[in-house]
Coordinates of C-alpha atoms and ligand atoms in Angstrom, one line a residue:
M1 CA 75.3 -23.4 -11.7
S2 CA 78.2 -24.3 -9.4
P3 CA 77.8 -26.2 -6.2
L4 CA 76.7 -23.4 -3.6
S5 CA 79.6 -24.0 -1.3
S6 CA 81.8 -22.1 -4.2
Y7 CA 79.7 -19.5 -4.6
N8 CA 81.2 -16.4 -4.4
P9 CA 78.9 -13.3 -3.3
E10 CA 81.3 -11.0 -5.1
P11 CA 82.4 -11.6 -8.8
H12 CA 85.8 -12.7 -9.4
V13 CA 88.0 -11.6 -12.0
V14 CA 91.1 -13.1 -13.9
L15 CA 92.9 -10.6 -15.7
F16 CA 95.4 -11.4 -18.4
P17 CA 96.9 -8.3 -20.3
F18 CA 99.1 -9.3 -23.3
M19 CA 102.9 -7.9 -22.8
A20 CA 103.2 -4.4 -24.4
K21 CA 103.0 -1.2 -22.5
G22 CA 99.9 -0.3 -24.7
H23 CA 97.9 -3.5 -23.9
I24 CA 99.0 -3.5 -20.1
I25 CA 98.0 -0.2 -19.1
P26 CA 94.7 0.2 -20.3
L27 CA 93.8 -3.0 -18.2
L28 CA 95.4 -2.2 -15.0
H29 CA 93.2 0.9 -15.1
L30 CA 90.3 -1.8 -15.9
A31 CA 91.9 -3.6 -13.0
R32 CA 91.0 -0.7 -10.5
L33 CA 88.0 0.2 -12.1
L34 CA 86.8 -3.5 -11.6
L35 CA 87.2 -3.0 -8.0
D36 CA 85.1 0.0 -7.8
H37 CA 82.6 -2.4 -9.0
R38 CA 83.0 -4.8 -5.6
A39 CA 84.7 -7.3 -8.0
T40 CA 87.6 -8.9 -6.6
V41 CA 90.9 -9.3 -9.3
T42 CA 93.4 -11.6 -10.2
L43 CA 95.9 -10.7 -12.7
F44 CA 98.2 -12.7 -14.4
T45 CA 101.8 -11.6 -15.9
T46 CA 105.4 -12.9 -16.2
P47 CA 108.2 -12.2 -14.0
A48 CA 110.0 -9.3 -15.9
N49 CA 106.7 -7.1 -16.3
R50 CA 105.8 -8.1 -12.5
P51 CA 107.6 -4.6 -10.9
Y52 CA 105.7 -2.0 -13.6
I53 CA 102.2 -3.9 -12.8
D54 CA 103.5 -4.2 -9.1
Q55 CA 104.1 -0.8 -9.0
S56 CA 100.9 0.5 -10.9
L57 CA 98.8 -1.2 -8.7
S58 CA 100.8 -1.2 -5.1
D59 CA 97.5 0.5 -4.0
D60 CA 95.2 -1.5 -4.9
D61 CA 93.7 -5.2 -3.1
I62 CA 94.6 -7.3 -6.1
T63 CA 96.0 -10.8 -6.3
I64 CA 99.5 -10.8 -8.9
I65 CA 100.6 -14.1 -10.0
D66 CA 103.3 -14.6 -12.5
L67 CA 104.3 -17.5 -14.9
P68 CA 107.3 -17.9 -16.1
F69 CA 107.7 -16.8 -19.6
P70 CA 109.1 -19.5 -22.1
V71 CA 112.7 -19.3 -22.8
N72 CA 114.6 -20.0 -26.0
I73 CA 112.5 -18.4 -28.2
P74 CA 114.4 -17.9 -31.7
G75 CA 115.3 -14.2 -32.1
I76 CA 114.3 -13.3 -28.6
P77 CA 116.9 -12.5 -25.8
S78 CA 116.0 -14.3 -22.6
G79 CA 114.8 -11.7 -20.3
I80 CA 112.8 -9.7 -22.8
E81 CA 109.1 -10.5 -22.1
S82 CA 107.2 -7.3 -23.3
T83 CA 107.1 -6.6 -27.2
D84 CA 108.3 -2.8 -26.4
K85 CA 111.7 -4.3 -25.4
L86 CA 112.1 -6.3 -28.4
P87 CA 114.8 -5.9 -30.7
S88 CA 112.9 -5.2 -33.5
M89 CA 108.8 -5.6 -34.3
S90 CA 109.6 -8.2 -36.9
L91 CA 109.9 -10.5 -33.9
F92 CA 106.5 -9.6 -32.8
L93 CA 104.7 -12.9 -34.1
S94 CA 107.1 -15.1 -32.7
F95 CA 106.7 -13.3 -29.5
A96 CA 103.1 -13.8 -29.4
K97 CA 102.8 -17.4 -30.4
A98 CA 105.3 -18.4 -28.0
T99 CA 102.9 -17.2 -25.0
K100 CA 100.7 -20.2 -25.7
L101 CA 103.7 -22.3 -24.3
M102 CA 102.4 -20.6 -20.8
Q103 CA 98.8 -22.1 -21.3
P104 CA 99.5 -25.7 -19.3
N105 CA 100.9 -23.4 -16.1
F106 CA 98.1 -21.0 -16.7
E107 CA 95.6 -23.8 -16.4
N108 CA 97.1 -25.3 -13.4
L109 CA 97.1 -22.4 -11.5
L110 CA 93.6 -21.4 -12.8
Q111 CA 92.3 -24.4 -11.4
T112 CA 93.7 -23.3 -7.8
L113 CA 92.0 -20.5 -7.4
P114 CA 88.8 -19.7 -5.7
H115 CA 85.6 -19.7 -8.5
V116 CA 86.5 -17.5 -11.4
S117 CA 83.5 -15.6 -12.7
C118 CA 85.3 -14.6 -15.9
I119 CA 88.4 -14.2 -17.6
I120 CA 89.4 -11.1 -19.6
S121 CA 92.6 -11.3 -21.7
D122 CA 93.9 -9.9 -24.8
Q123 CA 93.2 -11.1 -28.1
F124 CA 97.0 -11.8 -28.7
L125 CA 96.7 -13.9 -26.1
H126 CA 93.9 -15.9 -27.3
W127 CA 94.4 -19.5 -26.2
T128 CA 93.4 -18.2 -23.0
F129 CA 89.8 -18.0 -24.2
E130 CA 89.9 -21.9 -25.1
S131 CA 91.5 -22.6 -21.4
A132 CA 88.0 -20.6 -20.3
T133 CA 86.3 -22.4 -22.6
K134 CA 87.7 -25.8 -21.1
F135 CA 87.0 -25.0 -17.5
G136 CA 83.3 -23.4 -18.7
I137 CA 84.1 -20.0 -17.7
P138 CA 82.6 -17.2 -19.6
S139 CA 85.9 -14.8 -21.4
L140 CA 85.8 -11.6 -22.6
G141 CA 88.3 -10.6 -25.3
F142 CA 90.1 -7.4 -25.3
N143 CA 92.2 -5.9 -28.6
G144 CA 92.7 -1.9 -27.5
M145 CA 91.3 -0.7 -30.6
S146 CA 88.5 1.5 -31.1
A147 CA 85.2 0.2 -32.6
Y148 CA 85.7 2.6 -35.5
S149 CA 89.0 0.6 -36.4
S150 CA 87.4 -2.8 -35.3
A151 CA 84.5 -2.1 -37.6
I152 CA 86.1 -0.9 -40.8
C153 CA 88.7 -4.0 -40.3
R154 CA 85.7 -6.6 -40.0
D155 CA 83.9 -4.6 -42.6
A156 CA 86.9 -4.7 -45.3
S157 CA 87.8 -8.2 -44.3
V158 CA 84.5 -9.8 -45.0
N159 CA 83.8 -7.9 -48.1
G160 CA 87.3 -9.0 -49.3
L161 CA 87.9 -5.2 -50.1
L162 CA 91.4 -5.4 -49.6
S163 CA 92.1 -8.1 -52.3
L164 CA 90.1 -6.6 -55.2
H165 CA 92.2 -3.3 -55.7
E166 CA 95.6 -3.2 -57.6
S167 CA 97.2 -0.3 -56.4
P168 CA 97.5 0.3 -52.7
D169 CA 96.8 4.0 -53.2
E170 CA 93.5 3.6 -54.7
P171 CA 90.6 4.9 -52.9
F172 CA 87.6 2.9 -52.1
T173 CA 84.6 3.0 -49.8
L174 CA 82.9 0.4 -47.5
T175 CA 79.3 -0.7 -47.8
S176 CA 78.3 -0.1 -44.5
F177 CA 80.2 2.9 -44.2
P178 CA 80.1 4.8 -47.7
W179 CA 81.4 8.3 -46.4
I180 CA 84.9 6.8 -45.6
K181 CA 87.4 6.8 -47.9
L182 CA 90.1 4.4 -47.4
T183 CA 93.2 2.9 -49.5
R184 CA 94.9 -0.3 -49.1
N185 CA 97.6 2.0 -47.4
D186 CA 95.2 2.6 -44.6
F187 CA 95.7 -1.0 -43.3
D188 CA 99.0 -2.8 -42.0
Y189 CA 100.9 -5.5 -43.2
P190 CA 99.8 -8.3 -44.1
F191 CA 96.7 -6.4 -45.6
N192 CA 98.2 -3.5 -47.2
K193 CA 100.4 -5.9 -49.4
R194 CA 97.5 -8.2 -49.9
D195 CA 99.6 -11.3 -48.5
P196 CA 97.6 -13.8 -47.3
S197 CA 100.4 -16.6 -47.0
S198 CA 101.9 -14.3 -44.3
P199 CA 102.1 -16.2 -41.0
L200 CA 100.6 -13.0 -39.4
F201 CA 97.4 -13.4 -41.7
D202 CA 96.8 -16.8 -40.3
F203 CA 97.4 -15.3 -36.6
I204 CA 95.0 -12.8 -37.3
V205 CA 92.3 -15.1 -38.9
D206 CA 92.8 -17.5 -35.5
I207 CA 92.3 -14.1 -33.3
Y208 CA 88.9 -13.6 -35.2
K209 CA 87.9 -17.2 -34.6
A210 CA 88.9 -17.1 -31.1
L211 CA 87.1 -13.8 -30.5
S212 CA 84.0 -14.9 -31.9
N213 CA 83.7 -17.5 -29.1
C214 CA 84.3 -15.2 -26.2
Y215 CA 81.0 -13.9 -24.1
G216 CA 81.8 -10.3 -25.4
L217 CA 84.7 -7.9 -26.6
L218 CA 85.5 -5.0 -24.2
V219 CA 85.9 -1.8 -25.9
N220 CA 88.3 1.0 -24.3
S221 CA 85.7 3.6 -25.8
F222 CA 82.4 4.9 -25.1
Y223 CA 79.5 5.0 -27.0
E224 CA 78.9 8.5 -27.7
L225 CA 82.2 8.8 -29.2
E226 CA 81.3 6.4 -31.8
P227 CA 77.9 4.9 -31.8
L228 CA 77.6 4.0 -35.4
F229 CA 80.4 1.8 -35.4
V230 CA 79.7 0.4 -32.1
D231 CA 76.1 -0.3 -33.4
Y232 CA 78.0 -2.1 -36.4
L233 CA 79.8 -4.4 -34.3
N234 CA 76.9 -5.4 -32.4
R235 CA 74.8 -5.8 -35.6
E236 CA 77.3 -7.7 -37.6
S237 CA 79.6 -9.4 -35.8
K238 CA 80.3 -11.6 -32.8
P239 CA 80.8 -11.1 -29.6
K240 CA 78.4 -8.3 -28.4
A241 CA 80.8 -5.1 -28.1
F242 CA 81.0 -4.0 -24.5
C243 CA 82.1 0.3 -24.2
V244 CA 83.3 0.6 -20.9
G245 CA 86.0 3.4 -21.7
P246 CA 87.6 5.5 -21.6
L247 CA 89.8 3.6 -19.2
C248 CA 92.2 6.1 -18.6
L249 CA 89.6 8.3 -16.5
T250 CA 89.5 5.2 -14.0
R251 CA 90.3 6.8 -10.6
P252 CA 94.5 7.0 -10.5
Q253 CA 96.4 5.5 -8.1
K254 CA 97.6 7.4 -5.3
V255 CA 101.1 8.6 -6.4
E256 CA 104.1 6.8 -5.0
P257 CA 106.1 9.2 -2.4
V258 CA 109.1 9.1 -4.2
L259 CA 107.1 9.9 -7.4
Q260 CA 105.8 13.0 -6.0
N261 CA 109.1 15.0 -6.3
K262 CA 108.4 16.6 -9.6
C263 CA 110.6 15.3 -12.6
R264 CA 112.6 17.6 -14.6
W265 CA 110.4 17.7 -17.4
I266 CA 107.2 18.7 -15.0
Q267 CA 109.1 21.6 -13.8
W268 CA 109.9 22.3 -17.6
L269 CA 106.0 22.9 -18.4
D270 CA 105.6 24.6 -15.0
K271 CA 108.1 27.0 -16.1
K272 CA 106.6 27.4 -19.6
L273 CA 103.4 28.1 -18.3
A274 CA 104.6 30.7 -16.2
Q275 CA 105.8 32.2 -19.2
G276 CA 102.7 31.7 -21.0
N277 CA 104.2 29.6 -24.0
P278 CA 101.9 26.7 -25.2
V279 CA 103.7 23.3 -25.7
L280 CA 103.6 21.0 -28.3
Y281 CA 103.8 17.4 -26.6
V282 CA 105.8 15.0 -29.2
A283 CA 105.7 11.2 -28.7
F284 CA 105.2 8.2 -30.5
G285 CA 104.1 5.3 -27.9
S286 CA 106.3 2.7 -26.7
Q287 CA 107.2 0.8 -29.6
A288 CA 107.4 3.1 -32.6
E289 CA 110.6 2.6 -34.3
I290 CA 112.0 5.5 -36.5
S291 CA 114.8 5.7 -38.8
P292 CA 117.6 8.2 -38.7
T293 CA 116.4 10.3 -41.6
Q294 CA 113.3 10.5 -40.2
L295 CA 114.4 11.6 -36.7
T296 CA 116.9 14.5 -38.3
E297 CA 113.7 15.5 -40.2
I298 CA 111.3 15.8 -37.0
A299 CA 114.4 17.6 -35.4
G300 CA 114.1 20.2 -38.1
G301 CA 110.8 20.6 -38.5
L302 CA 110.3 21.2 -34.3
E303 CA 113.3 23.7 -34.5
E304 CA 111.9 25.4 -37.3
S305 CA 108.4 25.8 -35.9
K306 CA 109.4 28.0 -33.2
V307 CA 107.3 26.4 -31.0
S308 CA 107.9 25.2 -27.4
F309 CA 108.0 21.6 -27.5
L310 CA 108.7 18.6 -24.9
W311 CA 109.7 15.3 -27.2
V312 CA 109.9 11.8 -25.5
V313 CA 112.1 10.0 -28.0
R314 CA 112.4 6.7 -26.7
K315 CA 114.4 3.8 -28.6
S316 CA 115.9 6.1 -31.0
G317 CA 117.1 9.3 -28.6
T318 CA 120.9 8.4 -28.6
E319 CA 121.2 9.5 -32.6
L320 CA 120.0 13.1 -32.0
G321 CA 123.2 14.5 -30.8
E322 CA 123.9 17.0 -28.4
E323 CA 124.3 20.2 -30.3
F324 CA 120.6 19.6 -31.4
E325 CA 119.5 19.9 -27.5
D326 CA 121.8 22.5 -27.0
R327 CA 120.4 24.7 -29.9
I328 CA 116.9 24.1 -28.8
K329 CA 117.3 24.2 -25.1
E330 CA 115.3 27.6 -24.3
R331 CA 112.4 26.1 -26.1
G332 CA 112.4 22.6 -26.4
M333 CA 113.1 19.5 -24.2
V334 CA 114.2 16.0 -25.3
V335 CA 113.3 13.2 -22.7
K336 CA 114.6 10.1 -23.1
E337 CA 113.1 8.4 -20.0
W338 CA 109.6 6.4 -19.3
V339 CA 107.7 9.5 -18.9
D340 CA 104.0 9.3 -17.1
Q341 CA 102.3 10.6 -20.4
K342 CA 98.7 11.1 -19.2
R343 CA 100.2 13.8 -16.3
I344 CA 102.2 15.4 -19.3
L345 CA 99.1 15.6 -21.4
E346 CA 97.0 17.0 -18.3
H347 CA 99.6 19.7 -17.4
E348 CA 97.5 22.9 -18.7
I349 CA 100.5 24.1 -20.9
V350 CA 100.4 21.5 -23.2
Q351 CA 98.3 22.4 -25.9
G352 CA 99.0 19.9 -28.8
F353 CA 100.0 16.5 -29.0
L354 CA 102.2 15.1 -32.1
S355 CA 101.1 11.4 -32.0
H356 CA 101.6 8.1 -33.5
C357 CA 97.9 7.8 -32.9
G358 CA 98.2 4.4 -30.8
W359 CA 94.5 4.4 -29.3
N360 CA 95.6 5.0 -26.0
S361 CA 97.6 8.0 -26.5
V362 CA 94.8 9.2 -28.8
L363 CA 92.0 8.5 -25.6
E364 CA 94.5 10.4 -23.3
S365 CA 94.6 13.4 -25.5
I366 CA 91.0 13.4 -26.0
C367 CA 90.3 13.4 -22.1
S368 CA 92.9 16.0 -21.2
E369 CA 91.6 18.1 -24.0
V370 CA 94.9 18.4 -26.4
P371 CA 94.2 18.5 -30.1
I372 CA 96.4 15.8 -32.0
L373 CA 98.6 16.2 -35.2
A374 CA 98.3 12.7 -36.3
W375 CA 101.5 10.8 -37.5
P376 CA 100.6 7.1 -37.9
M377 CA 103.3 4.7 -38.1
M378 CA 102.1 1.1 -37.8
A379 CA 99.2 -1.5 -36.5
E380 CA 95.6 0.4 -36.9
Q381 CA 97.4 3.9 -36.2
Q382 CA 96.3 4.8 -39.6
L383 CA 92.7 3.9 -39.1
N384 CA 92.8 6.0 -35.6
A385 CA 94.0 8.9 -37.5
K386 CA 91.5 9.0 -40.1
M387 CA 89.0 8.7 -37.0
V388 CA 91.0 11.9 -35.0
V389 CA 90.9 14.0 -38.1
E390 CA 87.7 13.2 -40.4
E391 CA 85.1 11.3 -37.6
I392 CA 85.4 13.0 -34.3
K393 CA 87.3 16.0 -35.7
I394 CA 89.7 16.4 -32.8
G395 CA 93.1 17.1 -35.0
L396 CA 95.0 17.6 -38.0
R397 CA 97.3 15.3 -40.1
V398 CA 101.0 15.7 -41.1
E399 CA 101.8 14.6 -45.0
S400 CA 104.3 12.4 -46.2
R401 CA 106.4 12.4 -49.3
N402 CA 108.0 9.0 -50.2
G403 CA 107.0 7.4 -46.7
I404 CA 109.3 10.5 -45.1
I405 CA 107.9 13.6 -43.1
E406 CA 109.8 16.4 -44.0
A407 CA 111.0 19.0 -41.7
E408 CA 109.2 21.9 -43.7
S409 CA 106.0 20.2 -44.2
L410 CA 106.0 19.5 -40.2
K411 CA 106.7 22.7 -39.5
N412 CA 103.9 24.5 -41.0
K413 CA 101.5 21.7 -39.4
V414 CA 102.8 22.4 -36.1
K415 CA 102.4 26.0 -36.4
E416 CA 98.8 25.6 -38.1
L417 CA 98.1 23.1 -35.0
M418 CA 99.5 25.5 -32.2
E419 CA 98.9 29.0 -33.7
G420 CA 96.2 28.6 -36.9
E421 CA 92.8 28.8 -37.2
N422 CA 92.5 25.1 -37.8
G423 CA 94.0 24.5 -35.0
N424 CA 91.5 26.7 -32.5
E425 CA 88.7 24.7 -33.9
V426 CA 90.1 21.2 -33.2
R427 CA 91.0 22.8 -29.7
K428 CA 87.2 23.7 -29.1
R429 CA 86.3 20.7 -30.5
V430 CA 88.2 18.5 -28.2
K431 CA 87.0 20.1 -24.9
E432 CA 83.4 19.1 -26.1
V433 CA 84.2 15.3 -26.4
A434 CA 86.2 15.0 -23.5
E435 CA 83.1 16.5 -21.4
A436 CA 81.5 13.6 -23.2
A437 CA 84.4 11.0 -22.2
R438 CA 83.8 12.4 -18.6
N439 CA 79.8 11.7 -18.6
S440 CA 80.2 8.5 -19.9
I441 CA 82.2 7.0 -16.9
K442 CA 80.2 8.7 -14.0
D443 CA 78.0 6.4 -12.3
G444 CA 75.0 6.4 -14.6
G445 CA 77.1 7.5 -17.5
S446 CA 76.8 4.6 -20.4
S447 CA 80.5 3.4 -19.8
W448 CA 79.7 2.9 -16.0
H449 CA 76.3 1.5 -16.8
T450 CA 77.5 -1.0 -19.7
L451 CA 80.0 -2.2 -17.1
S452 CA 77.3 -2.8 -14.3
Q453 CA 75.2 -4.2 -16.8
L454 CA 78.1 -6.7 -18.0
I455 CA 79.2 -8.0 -14.1
K456 CA 75.8 -8.6 -13.1
E457 CA 75.1 -10.9 -16.7
I458 CA 78.3 -12.8 -15.9
H459 CA 77.7 -13.1 -12.2
L460 CA 74.2 -15.0 -13.4
Q461 CA 76.2 -17.3 -15.5
N462 CA 78.1 -18.9 -12.6
Ligands
UDP1 N1 103.1 5.8 -22.2 C1 103.9 6.2 -20.9 N2 105.0 6.9 -21.1 C2 105.8 6.5 -22.2 C3 105.4 6.1 -23.4 C4 104.3 5.7 -23.3 O1 103.3 6.5 -20.1 O2 107.3 7.1 -22.0 C5 102.0 5.0 -22.5 C6 101.0 6.2 -23.1 O3 100.3 7.0 -21.9 C7 99.9 4.9 -23.3 C8 100.9 3.7 -23.7 O4 102.0 3.9 -22.7 O5 99.2 5.0 -22.3 C9 101.0 3.6 -25.2 O6 100.0 3.4 -25.7 P1 99.4 3.8 -27.1 O7 98.3 2.6 -27.4 O8 99.3 5.0 -27.3 O9 100.8 3.3 -28.3 P2 101.4 2.0 -28.1 O10 102.8 2.1 -27.4 O11 100.8 0.7 -28.1 O12 102.3 2.0 -29.6
UDP2 N1 110.1 -4.7 -18.0 C1 109.4 -4.8 -18.8 N2 109.1 -6.3 -19.5 C2 110.4 -6.6 -19.9 C3 111.4 -5.9 -19.2 C4 111.5 -5.1 -18.3 O1 108.0 -4.8 -18.3 O2 110.3 -7.6 -20.7 C5 110.2 -3.7 -17.2 C6 110.9 -3.5 -16.0 O3 110.2 -4.7 -14.9 C7 111.1 -2.3 -15.4 C8 110.3 -1.5 -16.7 O4 110.3 -2.5 -17.9 O5 109.8 -2.0 -14.5 C9 111.4 -0.7 -17.5 O6 112.4 -1.7 -17.8 P1 113.6 -0.5 -17.9 O7 114.5 -0.1 -17.3 O8 114.5 -1.3 -19.2 O9 113.5 1.0 -18.6 P2 112.6 1.4 -20.0 O10 114.1 2.6 -20.4 O11 112.4 0.8 -21.1 O12 111.6 2.6 -19.2

């Protein structure tokens, strides 16, 4: 027990999101959700990430502290403090490891804060769990993944399944989930290549070890979506999993006056709504790297499908060419800026999402009742795509040949999702799942209840 003088009637939670949009966004929702549960919140970040966070939390009473980001990391240009700004994802590991240089500053500042009940931080900042232990503060880890993907990764690794199979496309099943057929190709490097000598492999092992000492794992999902996988995590692995999502359903912040003017893509969606032309939203998250050849095939497939589409092209947009945009201008729109994806998905004319299946995108699609055309690219997206198509049945999947999705095949799948019978089935199903999601976060719902209990438990620890 802490001395009575430092006892805080409200729990005080310290949040530290990893510097990547897909990891920051859900924890900003969580910050707001914690306020709704009467906690006080202090959030750590770095100077270059600060403006985005300040803007996203501008309505809320949250203390934001920035720690200087380490300088002179080989390969990483100065000023880049987020993995979505890296020149190449091959620098990911150097970036993630360098964050540990912030530990002394983090610990110094931690000691100046009023009594901290709990630290919630990303698994990629696993050194923060060490700091928590040092100061006797319980920690909760966040990995931004579904329970399905966490459970499969765990089961595959403890059973050594990835090392048993010679060929990367030889199917195998997992002891705990015999109905799921996997291949090594469903896993990202270093597991798909069976490369235990990779430094990334050691990094992942370190994460697993660090996480197992946390008080809990916060899962951005809801129990009803994947009960078997949540139960598996709680039965077979440590720490306990707490499903508190979908975090994207947390009450939104009030829109900043400057953003209230409708941006051109929302105006365009309004026009499509008036014309009654359903729109396919196309976006591959904040980090995907798409080759010029692949980009051309996507453009061809979308154009030939004759479907209306809104395509957010982030890193490689300049390679598309003006002729393409000119040709499709009646039917399609290409956007190269950062968009408010949730707002796009929520627009009623958006009726399909060609997505890389980043977990946030999957949840946002579910909550907006939009079925998915799954095109996984990296990290655990292959597993998310399997879950979307085979387990929760809210989407279809594009097929690749020699690592490329060809225009013809994309065209057919787009038409199937937007106009076909299979598309209708998954569209019907996603509405049911969305309702379950909304129920889970209501007062009394499973996620609401889990978070309330967790806060109580943590408060009792102090
Ligand atoms: N996002 C957005 N605007 C963009 C690109 C991405 O709002 O222009 C958001 C998207 O809504 C999601 C997050 O960024 O919340 C991306 O996370 P996800 O897990 O889908 O993919 P990642 O970027 O981590 O690959
Ligand atoms: N930003 C960030 N991390 C960085 C660099 C920038 O979070 O390492 C933030 C920056 O503060 C700004 C936002 O990302 O709020 C957008 O950056 P940019 O102007 O490069 O626009 P983009 O086209 O990438 O959306």
